[in-house]
Amino acid sequence: MAKILAIGIATLDIINTVEKYPAEDDEIRVVSQRKARGGNATNTLAVLSQLGHQCSWAGVLINEPDAKTIQQDLEQFKIDTQPCTILSEGKMPTSYINHSVATGSRTIVHHRDCPEFSFADFVKINHQQYDWIHFEGRNITETAQMLSWLKQHRPNIACSLEVEKSRPDIESLFQLPQLLMFSQHYATTVGYSSAPALLASLPNDLNATCTWGKQGAWALTNGDLIHHQACPPDKVIDTLGAGDTFNAALISALLQQKNLSQAVAQACQLAGKKCGQLGFTGLIN
Ligand code: ADP
C-alpha cells in the first residue's frame, strides 16, 4: 500500500436523463435524475483507494451545502481531504448534464465560481509522506510551479500528469513529471489522428500513455511504442471515468514495480471492467 496525493478539482454532477434534448424555450420533464461527485483527480483516487492505497486529495472546498455531498462521497472512498483549502465564498464547480435517451449525447452546462488550488496552498502540504503525487493538467502556471518545486525539493516522489484537455501552454509541463497520461480528446484536439502519432511526436526520453477508448491504450517508454487492446466487459454500461480508472490502475501497477507495458495491460483490464458498471463503487471485489 502506498500513500498517494492527487491535485485537481471535485465537482457536483447533476445528471438529468431526458427522452430527447429539449428545444430552446421548451419545458420538459426528466426521466430520472442522479447526483454524483465528479472531477478527474478525485475519480482516480476513488479507484486507487479501492486498490488498497491511502489516498489524499488537495483541491478547493467551498463551505456551502453541495460541498457536503462531495465530501460524503470522498469519505465513502476513504479519501482524506486534509490537504484541501476551505473557502467561505463561492460555489463548488457544478456540471448540469442533460443525457438524451434518444441519441445518448451528454450536453453539459458547467458553473464555476471556485478558485484553483494554488502553489501557495501546495507548499503548505507535508509532501514528504507521499509516495506518488498525481496532477490534473489544468491551472497551468501554478501547476508548473508545483511540479518544478517537487523536482527540485522532493526528487524522490514520483509524479504523474493527466493531459486530458488542450489548454494554453500545457506543453510547458511535459518535461516536469515522470509520467504523462494523455487522452484521445487531447490528441485529436491538437491534430493527431491516432495515439501512436501523438506519442511519436514527443521527445524520446518521456514516459507517456495515451488511451483510445475501445481500441485500448498505447505507451511510450525508452523510445519504444507499446500497445494493449481494450478488455471489453460483457455489456458496456457506463464509460464515464474509464480514463480516470485507467490512470489509477496504471499508478498502482507502477508503484508495485511493474514495468510500463505490464502496467498498461492491467490498466486496460480495470478500465474495461469499470465500463461494465455504473460509477466506481465496488469496482474491486
Ligand atoms: P476517457 O474516459 O478519458 O474518455 P477512454 O475512452 O480513452 O478515456 O478510455 C480509457 C480506457 O478505458 C481505454 O484505454 C480502454 O482500455 C478502456 N475503455 C474505454 N471504453 C471502453 C469500451 N467501450 N470497452 C472496453 N474498454 C474501454
JSON list of N, CA and C and ligand atoms in Angstrom, two decimals, residues 164 183-184 211-214 216-217 230-233 236 239 241-243 246 268 271-272 275, ligand 1:
[
{"chain": "A", "resi": 164, "resn": "GLU", "atom": "N", "xyz": [-5.71, 15.80, -20.29]},
{"chain": "A", "resi": 164, "resn": "GLU", "atom": "CA", "xyz": [-6.99, 15.41, -20.89]},
{"chain": "A", "resi": 164, "resn": "GLU", "atom": "C", "xyz": [-7.47, 16.43, -21.92]},
{"chain": "A", "resi": 183, "resn": "SER", "atom": "N", "xyz": [-5.08, 11.79, -23.17]},
{"chain": "A", "resi": 183, "resn": "SER", "atom": "CA", "xyz": [-6.39, 11.26, -23.59]},
{"chain": "A", "resi": 183, "resn": "SER", "atom": "C", "xyz": [-6.51, 11.37, -25.12]},
{"chain": "A", "resi": 184, "resn": "GLN", "atom": "N", "xyz": [-7.43, 10.58, -25.67]},
{"chain": "A", "resi": 184, "resn": "GLN", "atom": "CA", "xyz": [-7.75, 10.68, -27.09]},
{"chain": "A", "resi": 184, "resn": "GLN", "atom": "C", "xyz": [-8.23, 12.09, -27.41]},
{"chain": "A", "resi": 211, "resn": "THR", "atom": "N", "xyz": [-4.72, 6.84, -24.08]},
{"chain": "A", "resi": 211, "resn": "THR", "atom": "CA", "xyz": [-5.84, 5.90, -24.20]},
{"chain": "A", "resi": 211, "resn": "THR", "atom": "C", "xyz": [-6.66, 6.24, -25.44]},
{"chain": "A", "resi": 212, "resn": "TRP", "atom": "N", "xyz": [-7.33, 5.22, -25.97]},
{"chain": "A", "resi": 212, "resn": "TRP", "atom": "CA", "xyz": [-8.10, 5.44, -27.21]},
{"chain": "A", "resi": 212, "resn": "TRP", "atom": "C", "xyz": [-9.37, 4.58, -27.16]},
{"chain": "A", "resi": 213, "resn": "GLY", "atom": "N", "xyz": [-10.15, 4.76, -26.10]},
{"chain": "A", "resi": 213, "resn": "GLY", "atom": "CA", "xyz": [-11.46, 4.10, -25.99]},
{"chain": "A", "resi": 213, "resn": "GLY", "atom": "C", "xyz": [-11.38, 2.61, -26.26]},
{"chain": "A", "resi": 214, "resn": "LYS", "atom": "N", "xyz": [-12.27, 2.14, -27.15]},
{"chain": "A", "resi": 214, "resn": "LYS", "atom": "CA", "xyz": [-12.39, 0.71, -27.44]},
{"chain": "A", "resi": 214, "resn": "LYS", "atom": "C", "xyz": [-11.14, 0.12, -28.08]},
{"chain": "A", "resi": 216, "resn": "GLY", "atom": "N", "xyz": [-8.19, 0.52, -26.89]},
{"chain": "A", "resi": 216, "resn": "GLY", "atom": "CA", "xyz": [-7.20, 0.24, -25.86]},
{"chain": "A", "resi": 216, "resn": "GLY", "atom": "C", "xyz": [-6.27, 1.41, -25.61]},
{"chain": "A", "resi": 217, "resn": "ALA", "atom": "N", "xyz": [-4.99, 1.12, -25.36]},
{"chain": "A", "resi": 217, "resn": "ALA", "atom": "CA", "xyz": [-4.08, 2.20, -24.98]},
{"chain": "A", "resi": 217, "resn": "ALA", "atom": "C", "xyz": [-2.68, 1.93, -25.50]},
{"chain": "A", "resi": 230, "resn": "ALA", "atom": "N", "xyz": [-8.05, -3.07, -25.61]},
{"chain": "A", "resi": 230, "resn": "ALA", "atom": "CA", "xyz": [-9.06, -2.86, -24.56]},
{"chain": "A", "resi": 230, "resn": "ALA", "atom": "C", "xyz": [-9.61, -4.23, -24.14]},
{"chain": "A", "resi": 231, "resn": "CYS", "atom": "N", "xyz": [-10.17, -4.28, -22.94]},
{"chain": "A", "resi": 231, "resn": "CYS", "atom": "CA", "xyz": [-10.77, -5.52, -22.43]},
{"chain": "A", "resi": 231, "resn": "CYS", "atom": "C", "xyz": [-12.26, -5.26, -22.23]},
{"chain": "A", "resi": 232, "resn": "PRO", "atom": "N", "xyz": [-13.08, -5.47, -23.25]},
{"chain": "A", "resi": 232, "resn": "PRO", "atom": "CA", "xyz": [-14.49, -5.10, -23.15]},
{"chain": "A", "resi": 232, "resn": "PRO", "atom": "C", "xyz": [-15.24, -5.95, -22.13]},
{"chain": "A", "resi": 233, "resn": "PRO", "atom": "N", "xyz": [-16.13, -5.34, -21.37]},
{"chain": "A", "resi": 233, "resn": "PRO", "atom": "CA", "xyz": [-16.97, -6.12, -20.45]},
{"chain": "A", "resi": 233, "resn": "PRO", "atom": "C", "xyz": [-18.07, -6.82, -21.25]},
{"chain": "A", "resi": 236, "resn": "VAL", "atom": "N", "xyz": [-21.41, -2.99, -22.05]},
{"chain": "A", "resi": 236, "resn": "VAL", "atom": "CA", "xyz": [-20.93, -1.65, -21.68]},
{"chain": "A", "resi": 236, "resn": "VAL", "atom": "C", "xyz": [-22.07, -0.89, -21.02]},
{"chain": "A", "resi": 239, "resn": "THR", "atom": "N", "xyz": [-19.20, 4.41, -19.50]},
{"chain": "A", "resi": 239, "resn": "THR", "atom": "CA", "xyz": [-17.77, 4.62, -19.80]},
{"chain": "A", "resi": 239, "resn": "THR", "atom": "C", "xyz": [-17.24, 5.91, -19.16]},
{"chain": "A", "resi": 241, "resn": "GLY", "atom": "N", "xyz": [-15.46, 8.11, -16.84]},
{"chain": "A", "resi": 241, "resn": "GLY", "atom": "CA", "xyz": [-14.44, 7.82, -15.82]},
{"chain": "A", "resi": 241, "resn": "GLY", "atom": "C", "xyz": [-13.56, 6.63, -16.19]},
{"chain": "A", "resi": 242, "resn": "ALA", "atom": "N", "xyz": [-13.71, 6.10, -17.42]},
{"chain": "A", "resi": 242, "resn": "ALA", "atom": "CA", "xyz": [-12.84, 4.97, -17.83]},
{"chain": "A", "resi": 242, "resn": "ALA", "atom": "C", "xyz": [-11.38, 5.42, -17.83]},
{"chain": "A", "resi": 243, "resn": "GLY", "atom": "N", "xyz": [-11.13, 6.61, -18.34]},
{"chain": "A", "resi": 243, "resn": "GLY", "atom": "CA", "xyz": [-9.76, 7.14, -18.38]},
{"chain": "A", "resi": 243, "resn": "GLY", "atom": "C", "xyz": [-9.20, 7.35, -16.97]},
{"chain": "A", "resi": 246, "resn": "PHE", "atom": "N", "xyz": [-8.30, 3.98, -15.68]},
{"chain": "A", "resi": 246, "resn": "PHE", "atom": "CA", "xyz": [-7.06, 3.55, -16.35]},
{"chain": "A", "resi": 246, "resn": "PHE", "atom": "C", "xyz": [-5.86, 4.18, -15.63]},
{"chain": "A", "resi": 268, "resn": "CYS", "atom": "N", "xyz": [-5.77, -1.42, -18.76]},
{"chain": "A", "resi": 268, "resn": "CYS", "atom": "CA", "xyz": [-6.83, -1.73, -19.74]},
{"chain": "A", "resi": 268, "resn": "CYS", "atom": "C", "xyz": [-7.85, -2.70, -19.14]},
{"chain": "A", "resi": 271, "resn": "ALA", "atom": "N", "xyz": [-9.96, -0.71, -16.52]},
{"chain": "A", "resi": 271, "resn": "ALA", "atom": "CA", "xyz": [-10.81, 0.28, -17.19]},
{"chain": "A", "resi": 271, "resn": "ALA", "atom": "C", "xyz": [-11.96, -0.42, -17.92]},
{"chain": "A", "resi": 272, "resn": "GLY", "atom": "N", "xyz": [-11.67, -1.57, -18.52]},
{"chain": "A", "resi": 272, "resn": "GLY", "atom": "CA", "xyz": [-12.72, -2.34, -19.20]},
{"chain": "A", "resi": 272, "resn": "GLY", "atom": "C", "xyz": [-13.76, -2.81, -18.21]},
{"chain": "A", "resi": 275, "resn": "CYS", "atom": "N", "xyz": [-16.12, -0.09, -17.29]},
{"chain": "A", "resi": 275, "resn": "CYS", "atom": "CA", "xyz": [-17.13, 0.20, -18.32]},
{"chain": "A", "resi": 275, "resn": "CYS", "atom": "C", "xyz": [-18.36, -0.71, -18.17]},
{"chain": "B", "resi": 1, "resn": "ADP", "atom": "P1", "xyz": [-11.77, 8.71, -21.30]},
{"chain": "B", "resi": 1, "resn": "ADP", "atom": "O1", "xyz": [-12.58, 8.18, -20.18]},
{"chain": "B", "resi": 1, "resn": "ADP", "atom": "O2", "xyz": [-10.73, 9.70, -20.84]},
{"chain": "B", "resi": 1, "resn": "ADP", "atom": "O3", "xyz": [-12.58, 9.20, -22.47]},
{"chain": "B", "resi": 1, "resn": "ADP", "atom": "P2", "xyz": [-11.05, 6.41, -22.95]},
{"chain": "B", "resi": 1, "resn": "ADP", "atom": "O4", "xyz": [-12.42, 6.41, -23.55]},
{"chain": "B", "resi": 1, "resn": "ADP", "atom": "O5", "xyz": [-9.91, 6.53, -23.89]},
{"chain": "B", "resi": 1, "resn": "ADP", "atom": "O6", "xyz": [-10.85, 7.50, -21.82]},
{"chain": "B", "resi": 1, "resn": "ADP", "atom": "O7", "xyz": [-10.92, 5.05, -22.14]},
{"chain": "B", "resi": 1, "resn": "ADP", "atom": "C1", "xyz": [-9.83, 4.77, -21.30]},
{"chain": "B", "resi": 1, "resn": "ADP", "atom": "C2", "xyz": [-9.57, 3.28, -21.32]},
{"chain": "B", "resi": 1, "resn": "ADP", "atom": "O8", "xyz": [-10.77, 2.61, -20.90]},
{"chain": "B", "resi": 1, "resn": "ADP", "atom": "C3", "xyz": [-9.25, 2.72, -22.69]},
{"chain": "B", "resi": 1, "resn": "ADP", "atom": "O9", "xyz": [-7.85, 2.73, -22.94]},
{"chain": "B", "resi": 1, "resn": "ADP", "atom": "C4", "xyz": [-9.78, 1.30, -22.60]},
{"chain": "B", "resi": 1, "resn": "ADP", "atom": "O10", "xyz": [-8.82, 0.47, -22.01]},
{"chain": "B", "resi": 1, "resn": "ADP", "atom": "C5", "xyz": [-10.96, 1.45, -21.64]},
{"chain": "B", "resi": 1, "resn": "ADP", "atom": "N1", "xyz": [-12.24, 1.56, -22.38]},
{"chain": "B", "resi": 1, "resn": "ADP", "atom": "C6", "xyz": [-12.89, 2.68, -22.75]},
{"chain": "B", "resi": 1, "resn": "ADP", "atom": "N2", "xyz": [-14.04, 2.40, -23.41]},
{"chain": "B", "resi": 1, "resn": "ADP", "atom": "C7", "xyz": [-14.09, 1.05, -23.48]},
{"chain": "B", "resi": 1, "resn": "ADP", "atom": "C8", "xyz": [-15.03, 0.10, -24.01]},
{"chain": "B", "resi": 1, "resn": "ADP", "atom": "N3", "xyz": [-16.14, 0.50, -24.64]},
{"chain": "B", "resi": 1, "resn": "ADP", "atom": "N4", "xyz": [-14.75, -1.21, -23.86]},
{"chain": "B", "resi": 1, "resn": "ADP", "atom": "C9", "xyz": [-13.65, -1.63, -23.20]},
{"chain": "B", "resi": 1, "resn": "ADP", "atom": "N5", "xyz": [-12.74, -0.80, -22.67]},
{"chain": "B", "resi": 1, "resn": "ADP", "atom": "C10", "xyz": [-12.94, 0.52, -22.81]}
]
